[in-house]
Amino acid sequence: MKKTYLQTRRKWWLIGLTLVICQLPFSHAVAQERCHYEAADSILIEQLLADNGVKGLEKGQDVLYFARKFLGKPYVAHTLELYPDDERLVLNTRELDCTTYVDVVVALTLCSRRGETTFRQFVHQLHMQRYWNGVCDGYPSRIHYFTDWMRDNSRLGFVTEIQSPNPPFTALQKVKVDYMTKHPQSYVALKKHPEYLPRITAQEQDLTGRKYRYIPTRQLADSRELRHTVSNGDIIAITSLTPGLDIAHLGIAVWHDDGLHMIDASSKHKKVVEESITMQQYLKNRKNADGIRIVRLR
């Protein structure tokens, strides 16, 4: 009886423990970094990286393996905005939005492919993905527009954006972003710190005008053509029609018998789901989107 009581106390102590600050050695450019997470996050990440079920899976299938480990997790927006005055890496595997979901799945997959099994190695990978050049230097150093995420992570060798063949990549997106600087009141950090706006403006100006080929909604009808282009485990970035934004939503590509589907952290379903409808059907139901860009892990 006494042993059970002590085990129970220890279990709840671990679950309740919040590890707000951690000191982690990273690149030569950054000797130490700070991150926010809970014990449940670190336990889950190390369990997943130690999971033998992923061993031997082909590229793409390993992405799906990790993507499906989060099915049913609740959708919660703005989980990264805990420190508007003092930016740090926030890791929350218990509550996810479409961006943090994809970010975590990518980091798990890349760590697994390199044989890395520690939480420290995972946090390092996530840090490199989320911040410009892997350096956390205030709120503007976080990569806010997903096209910039694709650009920086491509430069670092983590991913490659697929833009051919044509068809199905028959459309061209000319990026024009200014949503953050036109709506600063929608962002806690920008509302509290208008001095961040010049750096965000410079990032928007650098991104605006760049062109990327994408697959428009009408091309998603030809599954045979798509199967030669889009692979299981690719990142699907849904192109946005909202003025000032580049990407409307993110997910992980998965093929079903009836066509291309997506695994995503869904605000509609309030959780991570493997969508029951095809991508073409999904996009027809969205007024603010007109196609998909495709990103593949290297």
PDB file of C-alpha atoms in Angstrom:
ATOM      1  CA  MET A   1       0.000   0.000   0.000  1.00  0.00           C
ATOM      2  CA  LYS A   2       2.796   2.381   0.913  1.00  0.00           C
ATOM      3  CA  LYS A   3       4.634   1.621  -2.333  1.00  0.00           C
ATOM      4  CA  THR A   4       1.518   2.351  -4.394  1.00  0.00           C
ATOM      5  CA  TYR A   5       1.016   5.664  -2.604  1.00  0.00           C
ATOM      6  CA  LEU A   6       4.602   6.751  -3.284  1.00  0.00           C
ATOM      7  CA  GLN A   7       4.384   5.715  -6.935  1.00  0.00           C
ATOM      8  CA  THR A   8       1.156   7.671  -7.336  1.00  0.00           C
ATOM      9  CA  ARG A   9       2.669  10.788  -5.772  1.00  0.00           C
ATOM     10  CA  ARG A  10       5.701  10.548  -8.024  1.00  0.00           C
ATOM     11  CA  LYS A  11       3.505  10.071 -11.125  1.00  0.00           C
ATOM     12  CA  TRP A  12       1.433  13.188 -10.458  1.00  0.00           C
ATOM     13  CA  TRP A  13       4.504  15.189  -9.513  1.00  0.00           C
ATOM     14  CA  LEU A  14       6.023  14.403 -12.917  1.00  0.00           C
ATOM     15  CA  ILE A  15       2.835  15.197 -14.789  1.00  0.00           C
ATOM     16  CA  GLY A  16       2.306  18.464 -12.951  1.00  0.00           C
ATOM     17  CA  LEU A  17       5.870  19.651 -13.191  1.00  0.00           C
ATOM     18  CA  THR A  18       6.263  22.562 -15.583  1.00  0.00           C
ATOM     19  CA  LEU A  19       9.781  23.042 -16.894  1.00  0.00           C
ATOM     20  CA  VAL A  20       9.716  26.686 -17.835  1.00  0.00           C
ATOM     21  CA  ILE A  21      13.385  27.341 -18.492  1.00  0.00           C
ATOM     22  CA  CYS A  22      15.901  24.922 -19.915  1.00  0.00           C
ATOM     23  CA  GLN A  23      19.482  25.596 -20.855  1.00  0.00           C
ATOM     24  CA  LEU A  24      20.438  23.779 -24.032  1.00  0.00           C
ATOM     25  CA  PRO A  25      23.706  23.974 -25.962  1.00  0.00           C
ATOM     26  CA  PHE A  26      23.033  24.630 -29.636  1.00  0.00           C
ATOM     27  CA  SER A  27      25.048  25.954 -32.559  1.00  0.00           C
ATOM     28  CA  HIS A  28      28.225  28.007 -32.384  1.00  0.00           C
ATOM     29  CA  ALA A  29      26.066  31.084 -32.954  1.00  0.00           C
ATOM     30  CA  VAL A  30      23.927  30.357 -29.903  1.00  0.00           C
ATOM     31  CA  ALA A  31      25.547  28.951 -26.795  1.00  0.00           C
ATOM     32  CA  GLN A  32      22.355  28.651 -24.784  1.00  0.00           C
ATOM     33  CA  GLU A  33      18.637  28.830 -25.509  1.00  0.00           C
ATOM     34  CA  ARG A  34      15.508  28.922 -23.414  1.00  0.00           C
ATOM     35  CA  CYS A  35      12.403  26.853 -23.940  1.00  0.00           C
ATOM     36  CA  HIS A  36       9.047  26.256 -22.299  1.00  0.00           C
ATOM     37  CA  TYR A  37       7.485  22.800 -22.021  1.00  0.00           C
ATOM     38  CA  GLU A  38       5.890  20.424 -19.561  1.00  0.00           C
ATOM     39  CA  ALA A  39       7.132  17.061 -18.368  1.00  0.00           C
ATOM     40  CA  ALA A  40       4.448  15.329 -20.443  1.00  0.00           C
ATOM     41  CA  ASP A  41       5.949  16.877 -23.594  1.00  0.00           C
ATOM     42  CA  SER A  42       9.485  15.659 -22.984  1.00  0.00           C
ATOM     43  CA  ILE A  43       8.260  12.195 -21.958  1.00  0.00           C
ATOM     44  CA  LEU A  44       6.171  11.847 -25.126  1.00  0.00           C
ATOM     45  CA  ILE A  45       8.937  13.055 -27.444  1.00  0.00           C
ATOM     46  CA  GLU A  46      11.499  10.613 -26.041  1.00  0.00           C
ATOM     47  CA  GLN A  47       8.962   7.786 -26.177  1.00  0.00           C
ATOM     48  CA  LEU A  48       8.255   8.506 -29.843  1.00  0.00           C
ATOM     49  CA  LEU A  49      11.934   8.794 -30.764  1.00  0.00           C
ATOM     50  CA  ALA A  50      12.628   5.474 -29.020  1.00  0.00           C
ATOM     51  CA  ASP A  51       9.678   3.754 -30.721  1.00  0.00           C
ATOM     52  CA  ASN A  52      10.918   0.839 -32.820  1.00  0.00           C
ATOM     53  CA  GLY A  53       7.784   0.942 -34.943  1.00  0.00           C
ATOM     54  CA  VAL A  54       9.279   3.623 -37.169  1.00  0.00           C
ATOM     55  CA  LYS A  55      12.439   1.668 -37.960  1.00  0.00           C
ATOM     56  CA  GLY A  56      12.683   0.402 -41.525  1.00  0.00           C
ATOM     57  CA  LEU A  57       9.862   2.577 -42.841  1.00  0.00           C
ATOM     58  CA  GLU A  58      10.415   4.276 -46.172  1.00  0.00           C
ATOM     59  CA  LYS A  59      10.702   8.045 -46.378  1.00  0.00           C
ATOM     60  CA  GLY A  60       7.225   9.477 -46.320  1.00  0.00           C
ATOM     61  CA  GLN A  61       5.828   6.531 -44.393  1.00  0.00           C
ATOM     62  CA  ASP A  62       7.898   7.613 -41.402  1.00  0.00           C
ATOM     63  CA  VAL A  63       6.278  11.064 -41.597  1.00  0.00           C
ATOM     64  CA  LEU A  64       2.830   9.451 -41.559  1.00  0.00           C
ATOM     65  CA  TYR A  65       3.877   7.256 -38.648  1.00  0.00           C
ATOM     66  CA  PHE A  66       4.615  10.286 -36.468  1.00  0.00           C
ATOM     67  CA  ALA A  67       1.714  12.305 -37.893  1.00  0.00           C
ATOM     68  CA  ARG A  68      -0.775   9.651 -36.783  1.00  0.00           C
ATOM     69  CA  LYS A  69       0.628   9.555 -33.247  1.00  0.00           C
ATOM     70  CA  PHE A  70      -1.142  12.868 -32.605  1.00  0.00           C
ATOM     71  CA  LEU A  71      -4.581  11.940 -33.917  1.00  0.00           C
ATOM     72  CA  GLY A  72      -7.228  13.142 -31.498  1.00  0.00           C
ATOM     73  CA  LYS A  73      -5.037  15.775 -29.846  1.00  0.00           C
ATOM     74  CA  PRO A  74      -7.092  18.944 -29.322  1.00  0.00           C
ATOM     75  CA  TYR A  75      -6.788  21.901 -31.665  1.00  0.00           C
ATOM     76  CA  VAL A  76      -5.732  25.022 -29.745  1.00  0.00           C
ATOM     77  CA  ALA A  77      -4.511  28.217 -31.395  1.00  0.00           C
ATOM     78  CA  HIS A  78      -1.886  30.683 -30.146  1.00  0.00           C
ATOM     79  CA  THR A  79      -0.017  28.243 -27.905  1.00  0.00           C
ATOM     80  CA  LEU A  80       3.296  29.886 -28.813  1.00  0.00           C
ATOM     81  CA  GLU A  81       2.297  33.311 -27.507  1.00  0.00           C
ATOM     82  CA  LEU A  82       3.174  32.781 -23.837  1.00  0.00           C
ATOM     83  CA  TYR A  83       6.083  35.233 -23.707  1.00  0.00           C
ATOM     84  CA  PRO A  84       5.284  38.397 -25.690  1.00  0.00           C
ATOM     85  CA  ASP A  85       7.931  40.317 -23.737  1.00  0.00           C
ATOM     86  CA  ASP A  86      10.648  37.670 -23.748  1.00  0.00           C
ATOM     87  CA  GLU A  87      10.499  35.304 -26.722  1.00  0.00           C
ATOM     88  CA  ARG A  88      11.476  31.698 -26.144  1.00  0.00           C
ATOM     89  CA  LEU A  89      10.797  28.379 -27.822  1.00  0.00           C
ATOM     90  CA  VAL A  90       7.452  26.980 -26.673  1.00  0.00           C
ATOM     91  CA  LEU A  91       6.796  23.261 -27.115  1.00  0.00           C
ATOM     92  CA  ASN A  92       3.270  21.990 -26.532  1.00  0.00           C
ATOM     93  CA  THR A  93       2.492  18.491 -27.822  1.00  0.00           C
ATOM     94  CA  ARG A  94      -0.777  18.365 -25.870  1.00  0.00           C
ATOM     95  CA  GLU A  95      -2.508  21.160 -27.812  1.00  0.00           C
ATOM     96  CA  LEU A  96      -1.752  21.872 -31.457  1.00  0.00           C
ATOM     97  CA  ASP A  97      -2.676  24.150 -34.329  1.00  0.00           C
ATOM     98  CA  CYS A  98      -1.925  23.416 -37.973  1.00  0.00           C
ATOM     99  CA  THR A  99       1.522  25.043 -37.874  1.00  0.00           C
ATOM    100  CA  THR A 100       2.782  23.648 -34.575  1.00  0.00           C
ATOM    101  CA  TYR A 101       1.479  20.213 -35.570  1.00  0.00           C
ATOM    102  CA  VAL A 102       3.470  20.154 -38.805  1.00  0.00           C
ATOM    103  CA  ASP A 103       6.511  21.636 -37.042  1.00  0.00           C
ATOM    104  CA  VAL A 104       6.546  18.878 -34.401  1.00  0.00           C
ATOM    105  CA  VAL A 105       6.009  16.067 -36.929  1.00  0.00           C
ATOM    106  CA  VAL A 106       8.828  17.371 -39.131  1.00  0.00           C
ATOM    107  CA  ALA A 107      11.234  17.662 -36.182  1.00  0.00           C
ATOM    108  CA  LEU A 108      10.411  14.136 -34.978  1.00  0.00           C
ATOM    109  CA  THR A 109      10.925  12.682 -38.455  1.00  0.00           C
ATOM    110  CA  LEU A 110      14.236  14.412 -39.104  1.00  0.00           C
ATOM    111  CA  CYS A 111      15.583  13.431 -35.678  1.00  0.00           C
ATOM    112  CA  SER A 112      14.475   9.840 -36.232  1.00  0.00           C
ATOM    113  CA  ARG A 113      16.171   9.649 -39.625  1.00  0.00           C
ATOM    114  CA  ARG A 114      19.439  10.750 -38.027  1.00  0.00           C
ATOM    115  CA  GLY A 115      19.088   8.213 -35.221  1.00  0.00           C
ATOM    116  CA  GLU A 116      18.641  10.925 -32.587  1.00  0.00           C
ATOM    117  CA  THR A 117      16.664   9.831 -29.541  1.00  0.00           C
ATOM    118  CA  THR A 118      17.002  12.549 -26.896  1.00  0.00           C
ATOM    119  CA  PHE A 119      14.663  15.390 -26.032  1.00  0.00           C
ATOM    120  CA  ARG A 120      17.592  17.805 -26.239  1.00  0.00           C
ATOM    121  CA  GLN A 121      18.271  16.808 -29.844  1.00  0.00           C
ATOM    122  CA  PHE A 122      14.586  17.234 -30.699  1.00  0.00           C
ATOM    123  CA  VAL A 123      14.426  20.714 -29.175  1.00  0.00           C
ATOM    124  CA  HIS A 124      17.537  21.696 -31.124  1.00  0.00           C
ATOM    125  CA  GLN A 125      15.891  20.573 -34.374  1.00  0.00           C
ATOM    126  CA  LEU A 126      12.650  22.375 -33.571  1.00  0.00           C
ATOM    127  CA  HIS A 127      14.598  25.511 -32.720  1.00  0.00           C
ATOM    128  CA  MET A 128      16.439  25.429 -36.045  1.00  0.00           C
ATOM    129  CA  GLN A 129      13.131  25.066 -37.917  1.00  0.00           C
ATOM    130  CA  ARG A 130      11.238  27.802 -36.109  1.00  0.00           C
ATOM    131  CA  TYR A 131      13.716  30.688 -35.949  1.00  0.00           C
ATOM    132  CA  TRP A 132      15.658  32.495 -38.632  1.00  0.00           C
ATOM    133  CA  ASN A 133      19.079  30.839 -38.864  1.00  0.00           C
ATOM    134  CA  GLY A 134      18.177  28.938 -35.681  1.00  0.00           C
ATOM    135  CA  VAL A 135      18.699  32.039 -33.534  1.00  0.00           C
ATOM    136  CA  CYS A 136      16.048  33.159 -31.048  1.00  0.00           C
ATOM    137  CA  ASP A 137      16.436  36.926 -30.763  1.00  0.00           C
ATOM    138  CA  GLY A 138      13.026  38.261 -29.813  1.00  0.00           C
ATOM    139  CA  TYR A 139       9.620  37.872 -31.421  1.00  0.00           C
ATOM    140  CA  PRO A 140      10.696  39.029 -34.914  1.00  0.00           C
ATOM    141  CA  SER A 141      13.310  36.253 -35.063  1.00  0.00           C
ATOM    142  CA  ARG A 142      10.524  33.652 -35.168  1.00  0.00           C
ATOM    143  CA  ILE A 143       9.513  32.728 -38.729  1.00  0.00           C
ATOM    144  CA  HIS A 144       5.920  33.912 -39.034  1.00  0.00           C
ATOM    145  CA  TYR A 145       4.939  33.384 -42.690  1.00  0.00           C
ATOM    146  CA  PHE A 146       5.031  29.779 -43.864  1.00  0.00           C
ATOM    147  CA  THR A 147       6.608  30.645 -47.209  1.00  0.00           C
ATOM    148  CA  ASP A 148       9.530  32.002 -45.186  1.00  0.00           C
ATOM    149  CA  TRP A 149       9.536  28.757 -43.187  1.00  0.00           C
ATOM    150  CA  MET A 150       9.830  26.836 -46.449  1.00  0.00           C
ATOM    151  CA  ARG A 151      12.602  29.132 -47.696  1.00  0.00           C
ATOM    152  CA  ASP A 152      14.715  28.976 -44.540  1.00  0.00           C
ATOM    153  CA  ASN A 153      14.230  25.256 -43.956  1.00  0.00           C
ATOM    154  CA  SER A 154      15.108  24.597 -47.603  1.00  0.00           C
ATOM    155  CA  ARG A 155      18.295  26.620 -47.167  1.00  0.00           C
ATOM    156  CA  LEU A 156      19.167  24.552 -44.092  1.00  0.00           C
ATOM    157  CA  GLY A 157      18.651  21.325 -46.051  1.00  0.00           C
ATOM    158  CA  PHE A 158      15.625  20.080 -44.101  1.00  0.00           C
ATOM    159  CA  VAL A 159      12.995  20.292 -46.860  1.00  0.00           C
ATOM    160  CA  THR A 160      12.527  20.905 -50.578  1.00  0.00           C
ATOM    161  CA  GLU A 161       9.560  22.621 -52.187  1.00  0.00           C
ATOM    162  CA  ILE A 162       8.205  20.696 -55.182  1.00  0.00           C
ATOM    163  CA  GLN A 163       7.097  22.934 -58.077  1.00  0.00           C
ATOM    164  CA  SER A 164       7.041  20.609 -61.079  1.00  0.00           C
ATOM    165  CA  PRO A 165       5.971  19.013 -63.365  1.00  0.00           C
ATOM    166  CA  ASN A 166       3.470  21.225 -65.154  1.00  0.00           C
ATOM    167  CA  PRO A 167       0.772  19.864 -65.015  1.00  0.00           C
ATOM    168  CA  PRO A 168      -0.303  19.560 -62.212  1.00  0.00           C
ATOM    169  CA  PHE A 169       1.656  22.668 -61.116  1.00  0.00           C
ATOM    170  CA  THR A 170      -0.216  24.878 -63.536  1.00  0.00           C
ATOM    171  CA  ALA A 171      -0.739  27.958 -61.329  1.00  0.00           C
ATOM    172  CA  LEU A 172       1.666  30.630 -60.120  1.00  0.00           C
ATOM    173  CA  GLN A 173       1.366  32.312 -56.734  1.00  0.00           C
ATOM    174  CA  LYS A 174       2.850  35.795 -56.535  1.00  0.00           C
ATOM    175  CA  VAL A 175       3.251  36.334 -52.810  1.00  0.00           C
ATOM    176  CA  LYS A 176       2.086  39.576 -51.246  1.00  0.00           C
ATOM    177  CA  VAL A 177       2.216  39.589 -47.464  1.00  0.00           C
ATOM    178  CA  ASP A 178       1.451  42.434 -45.069  1.00  0.00           C
ATOM    179  CA  TYR A 179      -1.209  40.942 -42.805  1.00  0.00           C
ATOM    180  CA  MET A 180       0.821  41.186 -39.599  1.00  0.00           C
ATOM    181  CA  THR A 181       1.773  44.831 -39.998  1.00  0.00           C
ATOM    182  CA  LYS A 182      -1.750  45.779 -41.113  1.00  0.00           C
ATOM    183  CA  HIS A 183      -3.324  43.941 -38.157  1.00  0.00           C
ATOM    184  CA  PRO A 184      -0.854  44.387 -35.265  1.00  0.00           C
ATOM    185  CA  GLN A 185      -3.689  44.386 -32.728  1.00  0.00           C
ATOM    186  CA  SER A 186      -4.305  40.722 -33.602  1.00  0.00           C
ATOM    187  CA  TYR A 187      -0.855  39.740 -32.306  1.00  0.00           C
ATOM    188  CA  VAL A 188      -0.120  40.029 -28.591  1.00  0.00           C
ATOM    189  CA  ALA A 189       3.577  40.748 -29.043  1.00  0.00           C
ATOM    190  CA  LEU A 190       3.033  43.405 -31.735  1.00  0.00           C
ATOM    191  CA  LYS A 191       0.265  45.031 -29.706  1.00  0.00           C
ATOM    192  CA  LYS A 192       2.572  45.336 -26.696  1.00  0.00           C
ATOM    193  CA  HIS A 193       5.723  46.074 -28.667  1.00  0.00           C
ATOM    194  CA  PRO A 194       5.176  48.282 -31.720  1.00  0.00           C
ATOM    195  CA  GLU A 195       8.967  48.585 -31.933  1.00  0.00           C
ATOM    196  CA  TYR A 196       8.962  45.106 -33.478  1.00  0.00           C
ATOM    197  CA  LEU A 197       7.044  46.330 -36.520  1.00  0.00           C
ATOM    198  CA  PRO A 198      10.012  47.602 -38.568  1.00  0.00           C
ATOM    199  CA  ARG A 199      11.673  44.157 -38.523  1.00  0.00           C
ATOM    200  CA  ILE A 200       8.414  42.426 -39.428  1.00  0.00           C
ATOM    201  CA  THR A 201       7.853  44.980 -42.202  1.00  0.00           C
ATOM    202  CA  ALA A 202      11.309  44.268 -43.627  1.00  0.00           C
ATOM    203  CA  GLN A 203      10.546  40.533 -43.642  1.00  0.00           C
ATOM    204  CA  GLU A 204       7.239  41.116 -45.419  1.00  0.00           C
ATOM    205  CA  GLN A 205       8.897  43.323 -48.022  1.00  0.00           C
ATOM    206  CA  ASP A 206      11.589  40.718 -48.667  1.00  0.00           C
ATOM    207  CA  LEU A 207       8.982  37.998 -49.174  1.00  0.00           C
ATOM    208  CA  THR A 208       6.524  40.031 -51.245  1.00  0.00           C
ATOM    209  CA  GLY A 209       6.927  39.572 -54.974  1.00  0.00           C
ATOM    210  CA  ARG A 210       8.399  36.069 -54.849  1.00  0.00           C
ATOM    211  CA  LYS A 211       6.716  33.533 -57.123  1.00  0.00           C
ATOM    212  CA  TYR A 212       5.956  29.860 -56.551  1.00  0.00           C
ATOM    213  CA  ARG A 213       4.192  27.260 -58.659  1.00  0.00           C
ATOM    214  CA  TYR A 214       1.294  25.421 -57.060  1.00  0.00           C
ATOM    215  CA  ILE A 215      -1.457  22.921 -57.855  1.00  0.00           C
ATOM    216  CA  PRO A 216      -4.817  24.695 -58.272  1.00  0.00           C
ATOM    217  CA  THR A 217      -8.006  23.087 -56.992  1.00  0.00           C
ATOM    218  CA  ARG A 218      -9.163  22.034 -60.476  1.00  0.00           C
ATOM    219  CA  GLN A 219      -5.989  19.940 -60.984  1.00  0.00           C
ATOM    220  CA  LEU A 220      -6.711  17.869 -57.878  1.00  0.00           C
ATOM    221  CA  ALA A 221      -9.353  15.916 -59.793  1.00  0.00           C
ATOM    222  CA  ASP A 222      -6.742  13.841 -61.639  1.00  0.00           C
ATOM    223  CA  SER A 223      -5.540  11.391 -58.961  1.00  0.00           C
ATOM    224  CA  ARG A 224      -3.420   9.411 -61.433  1.00  0.00           C
ATOM    225  CA  GLU A 225      -1.414  12.499 -62.347  1.00  0.00           C
ATOM    226  CA  LEU A 226      -1.165  13.602 -58.714  1.00  0.00           C
ATOM    227  CA  ARG A 227       0.135  10.219 -57.529  1.00  0.00           C
ATOM    228  CA  HIS A 228       3.272  10.766 -59.615  1.00  0.00           C
ATOM    229  CA  THR A 229       3.795  14.173 -58.008  1.00  0.00           C
ATOM    230  CA  VAL A 230       2.580  14.209 -54.394  1.00  0.00           C
ATOM    231  CA  SER A 231       3.910  11.571 -51.998  1.00  0.00           C
ATOM    232  CA  ASN A 232       2.704  10.252 -48.656  1.00  0.00           C
ATOM    233  CA  GLY A 233       4.220  12.412 -45.921  1.00  0.00           C
ATOM    234  CA  ASP A 234       4.607  15.571 -48.003  1.00  0.00           C
ATOM    235  CA  ILE A 235       3.612  18.842 -46.347  1.00  0.00           C
ATOM    236  CA  ILE A 236       0.531  20.381 -47.946  1.00  0.00           C
ATOM    237  CA  ALA A 237       0.497  24.192 -47.749  1.00  0.00           C
ATOM    238  CA  ILE A 238      -2.905  25.518 -48.842  1.00  0.00           C
ATOM    239  CA  THR A 239      -2.575  28.762 -50.785  1.00  0.00           C
ATOM    240  CA  SER A 240      -4.516  31.667 -49.313  1.00  0.00           C
ATOM    241  CA  LEU A 241      -6.906  34.114 -50.958  1.00  0.00           C
ATOM    242  CA  THR A 242      -7.017  36.294 -47.838  1.00  0.00           C
ATOM    243  CA  PRO A 243      -5.311  39.624 -48.606  1.00  0.00           C
ATOM    244  CA  GLY A 244      -1.910  39.852 -46.954  1.00  0.00           C
ATOM    245  CA  LEU A 245      -1.475  36.121 -46.296  1.00  0.00           C
ATOM    246  CA  ASP A 246       0.423  33.484 -48.277  1.00  0.00           C
ATOM    247  CA  ILE A 247      -0.807  30.219 -46.734  1.00  0.00           C
ATOM    248  CA  ALA A 248      -4.253  29.459 -45.283  1.00  0.00           C
ATOM    249  CA  HIS A 249      -3.664  26.047 -43.696  1.00  0.00           C
ATOM    250  CA  LEU A 250      -1.190  23.166 -43.361  1.00  0.00           C
ATOM    251  CA  GLY A 251      -1.365  19.396 -43.242  1.00  0.00           C
ATOM    252  CA  ILE A 252       0.377  16.129 -44.093  1.00  0.00           C
ATOM    253  CA  ALA A 253      -0.411  14.382 -47.392  1.00  0.00           C
ATOM    254  CA  VAL A 254      -1.811  10.855 -47.244  1.00  0.00           C
ATOM    255  CA  TRP A 255      -3.177   8.780 -50.101  1.00  0.00           C
ATOM    256  CA  HIS A 256      -6.438   6.832 -49.789  1.00  0.00           C
ATOM    257  CA  ASP A 257      -8.075   4.680 -52.435  1.00  0.00           C
ATOM    258  CA  ASP A 258     -10.328   7.551 -53.524  1.00  0.00           C
ATOM    259  CA  GLY A 259      -7.563  10.146 -53.808  1.00  0.00           C
ATOM    260  CA  LEU A 260      -5.344  12.571 -51.913  1.00  0.00           C
ATOM    261  CA  HIS A 261      -6.289  13.327 -48.305  1.00  0.00           C
ATOM    262  CA  MET A 262      -4.656  15.265 -45.466  1.00  0.00           C
ATOM    263  CA  ILE A 263      -3.859  14.783 -41.781  1.00  0.00           C
ATOM    264  CA  ASP A 264      -4.151  18.119 -40.006  1.00  0.00           C
ATOM    265  CA  ALA A 265      -4.856  19.946 -36.778  1.00  0.00           C
ATOM    266  CA  SER A 266      -8.351  21.060 -37.714  1.00  0.00           C
ATOM    267  CA  SER A 267     -10.104  24.093 -36.253  1.00  0.00           C
ATOM    268  CA  LYS A 268     -13.371  22.705 -37.675  1.00  0.00           C
ATOM    269  CA  HIS A 269     -13.066  19.321 -35.953  1.00  0.00           C
ATOM    270  CA  LYS A 270     -11.279  20.840 -32.909  1.00  0.00           C
ATOM    271  CA  LYS A 271      -8.591  18.152 -33.025  1.00  0.00           C
ATOM    272  CA  VAL A 272      -5.961  16.431 -35.172  1.00  0.00           C
ATOM    273  CA  VAL A 273      -7.771  14.318 -37.768  1.00  0.00           C
ATOM    274  CA  GLU A 274      -7.175  12.289 -40.899  1.00  0.00           C
ATOM    275  CA  GLU A 275      -9.661  14.065 -43.155  1.00  0.00           C
ATOM    276  CA  SER A 276     -12.415  11.802 -44.517  1.00  0.00           C
ATOM    277  CA  ILE A 277     -12.812  13.859 -47.695  1.00  0.00           C
ATOM    278  CA  THR A 278     -10.316  14.310 -50.533  1.00  0.00           C
ATOM    279  CA  MET A 279      -8.212  17.437 -50.916  1.00  0.00           C
ATOM    280  CA  GLN A 280     -10.322  18.560 -53.862  1.00  0.00           C
ATOM    281  CA  GLN A 281     -13.505  18.285 -51.790  1.00  0.00           C
ATOM    282  CA  TYR A 282     -11.777  19.983 -48.869  1.00  0.00           C
ATOM    283  CA  LEU A 283     -10.714  22.972 -50.975  1.00  0.00           C
ATOM    284  CA  LYS A 284     -14.111  23.333 -52.596  1.00  0.00           C
ATOM    285  CA  ASN A 285     -15.498  23.883 -49.097  1.00  0.00           C
ATOM    286  CA  ARG A 286     -13.002  26.672 -48.330  1.00  0.00           C
ATOM    287  CA  LYS A 287     -13.685  30.168 -49.606  1.00  0.00           C
ATOM    288  CA  ASN A 288     -10.229  31.498 -48.724  1.00  0.00           C
ATOM    289  CA  ALA A 289      -8.073  28.971 -50.624  1.00  0.00           C
ATOM    290  CA  ASP A 290      -7.445  28.007 -54.239  1.00  0.00           C
ATOM    291  CA  GLY A 291      -4.776  25.289 -54.327  1.00  0.00           C
ATOM    292  CA  ILE A 292      -1.819  23.608 -52.648  1.00  0.00           C
ATOM    293  CA  ARG A 293       1.931  23.973 -52.509  1.00  0.00           C
ATOM    294  CA  ILE A 294       3.973  20.850 -51.762  1.00  0.00           C
ATOM    295  CA  VAL A 295       7.016  20.534 -49.497  1.00  0.00           C
ATOM    296  CA  ARG A 296       8.985  17.306 -49.058  1.00  0.00           C
ATOM    297  CA  LEU A 297      11.341  16.377 -46.237  1.00  0.00           C
ATOM    298  CA  ARG A 298      14.853  15.606 -47.450  1.00  0.00           C
TER     299      ARG A 298
END
